[in-house]
């Protein structure tokens, strides 16, 4: 082996480390390397989710932080007891599919109803705010959502009647599953299996509402007593 070989091997090893580092996910606020499972911060001015390390997320985990345009996405996952969400009420919303999520905006207090589609997150055309107010009035067990960063996620597929409170990053993960996995006219068996796994995993990881801690959850909302 020539004397140049060790230098060449060192250079290759160094390049391999550089390439590996380039593939690592980083916090979009401070650039530190983060784990695949990490928190997110919502940039309200752009409507974008930013990948975040935990220390950066904690900076924006409460209302009244210095930068009002950044809010940490809630980590709360609650499995709700049955709420007043029968077929008639669902039909009145005008969502053409059997799953959707609901988010309230801090800028105007309006509720948006969105559902996953092959084109991404699609908004219902009817007045979701009035629909939501009726649902809240008839569902005393429904927790209050943290504005912007929490969603009520509803799964009615194949006769199921499951409702969850989740961070909006979880809701948009569902949107991504449908958008990237949809095949043909009906979506395809692999996509529906992926959705079944998504909701089954969520059911296992979510806390029942009765066992959830009372008071202010992460993200600024509070549960109704």
Coordinates of C-alpha atoms in Angstrom, one line a residue:
X1 CA 0.0 0.0 0.0
X2 CA 1.4 3.4 -0.9
X3 CA 1.7 6.2 1.5
X4 CA -1.1 8.1 -0.2
X5 CA -3.6 5.3 0.6
X6 CA -4.1 6.2 4.3
X7 CA -4.7 9.8 3.4
X8 CA -7.2 8.7 0.7
X9 CA -9.0 6.4 3.3
X10 CA -9.1 9.3 5.8
X11 CA -10.6 11.6 3.2
X12 CA -13.2 9.0 2.3
X13 CA -14.1 8.5 5.9
X14 CA -14.3 12.2 6.5
X15 CA -16.6 12.6 3.5
X16 CA -18.8 9.8 4.7
X17 CA -19.2 11.6 8.0
X18 CA -20.1 14.8 6.2
X19 CA -22.6 13.0 4.0
X20 CA -24.1 11.3 7.1
X21 CA -24.3 14.7 8.9
X22 CA -26.1 16.2 5.9
X23 CA -28.8 13.5 6.1
X24 CA -29.5 14.2 9.8
X25 CA -32.5 16.2 10.6
X26 CA -31.8 19.5 12.4
X27 CA -33.8 22.0 14.5
X28 CA -35.0 24.8 12.2
X29 CA -34.5 27.3 15.0
X30 CA -31.0 26.6 16.3
X31 CA -29.6 23.9 13.8
X32 CA -28.8 21.3 16.4
X33 CA -29.3 17.7 15.3
X34 CA -32.6 16.3 16.4
X35 CA -34.1 12.8 16.7
X36 CA -36.6 11.5 14.1
X37 CA -39.3 11.9 16.8
X38 CA -39.2 15.6 17.7
X39 CA -41.4 18.5 18.5
X40 CA -42.6 21.2 16.1
X41 CA -43.2 24.9 16.3
X42 CA -45.8 26.7 14.3
X43 CA -44.8 29.9 12.5
X44 CA -48.1 31.8 12.5
X45 CA -47.0 34.4 10.0
X46 CA -46.3 31.8 7.4
X47 CA -48.5 29.0 8.5
X48 CA -45.5 26.6 8.5
X49 CA -44.5 23.9 10.9
X50 CA -40.8 24.0 11.9
X51 CA -38.9 21.0 13.2
X52 CA -37.7 21.8 16.7
X53 CA -35.4 20.5 19.4
X54 CA -37.1 20.3 22.8
X55 CA -35.3 23.3 24.4
X56 CA -36.4 25.6 21.5
X57 CA -39.9 24.3 21.7
X58 CA -40.0 25.0 25.4
X59 CA -39.3 28.7 24.7
X60 CA -42.6 28.9 22.8
X61 CA -44.7 26.5 24.9
X62 CA -46.8 29.2 26.7
X63 CA -48.9 32.2 25.7
X64 CA -47.2 35.5 26.0
X65 CA -43.7 34.5 24.9
X66 CA -41.6 37.3 23.3
X67 CA -42.1 36.2 19.7
X68 CA -45.9 36.0 19.3
X69 CA -45.6 34.5 15.8
X70 CA -44.1 31.2 17.0
X71 CA -46.0 28.7 19.1
X72 CA -45.0 25.2 20.2
X73 CA -47.3 22.6 18.9
X74 CA -49.1 20.8 21.6
X75 CA -48.0 17.3 22.6
X76 CA -51.4 16.4 24.1
X77 CA -53.0 13.3 22.8
X78 CA -56.4 12.5 24.2
X79 CA -58.9 9.8 23.3
X80 CA -62.3 11.3 23.9
X81 CA -65.5 9.6 25.1
X82 CA -68.5 9.6 22.7
X83 CA -69.5 13.1 21.8
X84 CA -72.5 14.5 20.0
X85 CA -71.3 13.7 16.5
X86 CA -74.0 11.6 14.9
X87 CA -74.5 11.1 11.1
X88 CA -76.9 14.0 10.9
X89 CA -74.5 16.5 12.4
X90 CA -71.6 15.2 10.3
X91 CA -73.7 15.5 7.1
X92 CA -74.5 19.1 8.0
X93 CA -70.8 19.9 7.9
X94 CA -70.5 19.0 4.3
X95 CA -67.2 17.0 4.5
X96 CA -67.4 14.4 1.7
X97 CA -65.2 11.9 3.5
X98 CA -65.3 10.1 6.9
X99 CA -62.3 11.8 8.5
X100 CA -61.5 15.4 9.3
X101 CA -59.9 17.7 11.8
X102 CA -60.9 21.0 13.3
X103 CA -58.6 23.9 14.3
X104 CA -59.5 27.2 15.8
X105 CA -57.5 30.3 14.7
X106 CA -56.3 32.8 17.3
X107 CA -56.5 35.6 14.8
X108 CA -60.3 35.6 14.3
X109 CA -61.6 32.8 16.6
X110 CA -63.0 31.0 13.5
X111 CA -62.9 27.2 13.3
X112 CA -61.6 25.5 10.1
X113 CA -62.7 22.0 9.2
X114 CA -60.1 20.3 7.0
X115 CA -60.0 16.8 5.6
X116 CA -57.2 14.8 3.9
X117 CA -57.4 14.3 0.2
X118 CA -55.0 13.3 -2.7
X119 CA -54.4 17.0 -3.1
X120 CA -53.5 17.6 0.5
X121 CA -55.5 19.3 3.3
X122 CA -58.9 20.5 1.9
X123 CA -61.1 22.9 3.7
X124 CA -64.9 22.3 4.1
X125 CA -66.9 25.0 2.4
X126 CA -69.7 25.4 5.0
X127 CA -69.5 27.5 8.1
X128 CA -67.5 25.3 10.4
X129 CA -67.5 27.8 13.3
X130 CA -71.3 27.7 13.7
X131 CA -71.2 23.9 13.4
X132 CA -68.4 23.8 16.0
X133 CA -70.3 26.0 18.5
X134 CA -73.3 23.6 18.3
X135 CA -71.1 20.6 18.8
X136 CA -69.4 22.2 21.9
X137 CA -72.8 23.1 23.4
X138 CA -74.0 19.5 23.0
X139 CA -70.7 17.8 24.1
X140 CA -69.8 18.8 27.7
X141 CA -67.0 16.3 27.6
X142 CA -65.3 18.0 24.7
X143 CA -62.0 19.7 25.9
X144 CA -61.2 23.2 24.8
X145 CA -58.6 23.2 22.0
X146 CA -55.5 25.3 22.1
X147 CA -55.8 27.9 19.3
X148 CA -53.7 27.2 16.2
X149 CA -51.7 24.2 17.5
X150 CA -54.3 21.6 18.5
X151 CA -57.0 19.8 16.5
X152 CA -60.0 17.7 17.1
X153 CA -59.4 14.7 14.9
X154 CA -62.4 12.5 13.9
X155 CA -62.2 9.0 12.5
X156 CA -65.6 7.7 11.1
X157 CA -64.1 5.4 8.5
X158 CA -65.8 2.0 8.1
X159 CA -68.3 2.7 10.9
X160 CA -65.7 3.8 13.5
X161 CA -66.6 6.7 15.8
X162 CA -63.3 7.8 17.3
X163 CA -62.3 11.3 18.3
X164 CA -59.0 12.6 19.5
X165 CA -57.4 15.8 20.6
X166 CA -53.9 16.0 19.0
X167 CA -51.3 18.5 18.0
X168 CA -51.7 19.8 14.5
X169 CA -48.5 18.0 13.4
X170 CA -50.3 14.7 14.0
X171 CA -53.3 15.9 11.9
X172 CA -51.0 16.9 9.1
X173 CA -49.2 13.6 9.3
X174 CA -52.5 12.0 8.4
X175 CA -52.9 14.4 5.5
X176 CA -49.4 13.4 4.2
X177 CA -50.3 9.7 4.4
X178 CA -53.3 10.2 2.2
X179 CA -51.6 12.6 -0.2
X180 CA -48.5 10.4 -0.8
X181 CA -50.2 7.0 -0.6
X182 CA -53.3 7.6 -2.6
X183 CA -53.5 5.3 -5.7
X184 CA -56.2 5.1 -8.3
X185 CA -59.8 6.1 -7.7
X186 CA -60.4 4.7 -4.2
X187 CA -56.9 5.2 -2.7
X188 CA -55.7 1.6 -2.9
X189 CA -55.4 -1.1 -0.2
X190 CA -51.9 -0.1 1.0
X191 CA -53.0 3.5 1.7
X192 CA -56.1 2.3 3.7
X193 CA -53.9 -0.2 5.7
X194 CA -51.6 2.7 6.5
X195 CA -54.5 4.8 7.7
X196 CA -55.7 1.9 9.9
X197 CA -52.3 1.6 11.4
X198 CA -52.1 5.4 12.0
X199 CA -55.4 5.4 13.9
X200 CA -54.6 2.2 15.8
X201 CA -51.3 3.6 16.9
X202 CA -53.0 6.9 17.9
X203 CA -55.6 5.0 19.9
X204 CA -52.8 3.2 21.8
X205 CA -50.7 6.3 22.5
X206 CA -53.6 8.6 23.5
X207 CA -54.7 9.0 27.1
X208 CA -58.3 8.6 27.9
X209 CA -59.8 12.0 28.8
X210 CA -60.8 10.9 32.3
X211 CA -57.2 10.1 33.1
X212 CA -55.7 13.2 31.6
X213 CA -54.3 15.9 33.8
X214 CA -56.7 18.8 34.4
X215 CA -55.8 22.4 33.9
X216 CA -53.8 24.0 31.1
X217 CA -52.4 21.5 28.6
X218 CA -49.2 22.1 26.6
X219 CA -50.0 24.6 23.9
X220 CA -52.2 26.9 25.9
X221 CA -55.7 25.3 25.9
X222 CA -57.6 24.0 28.9
X223 CA -60.0 21.2 29.5
X224 CA -63.6 21.7 30.5
X225 CA -64.5 20.4 33.9

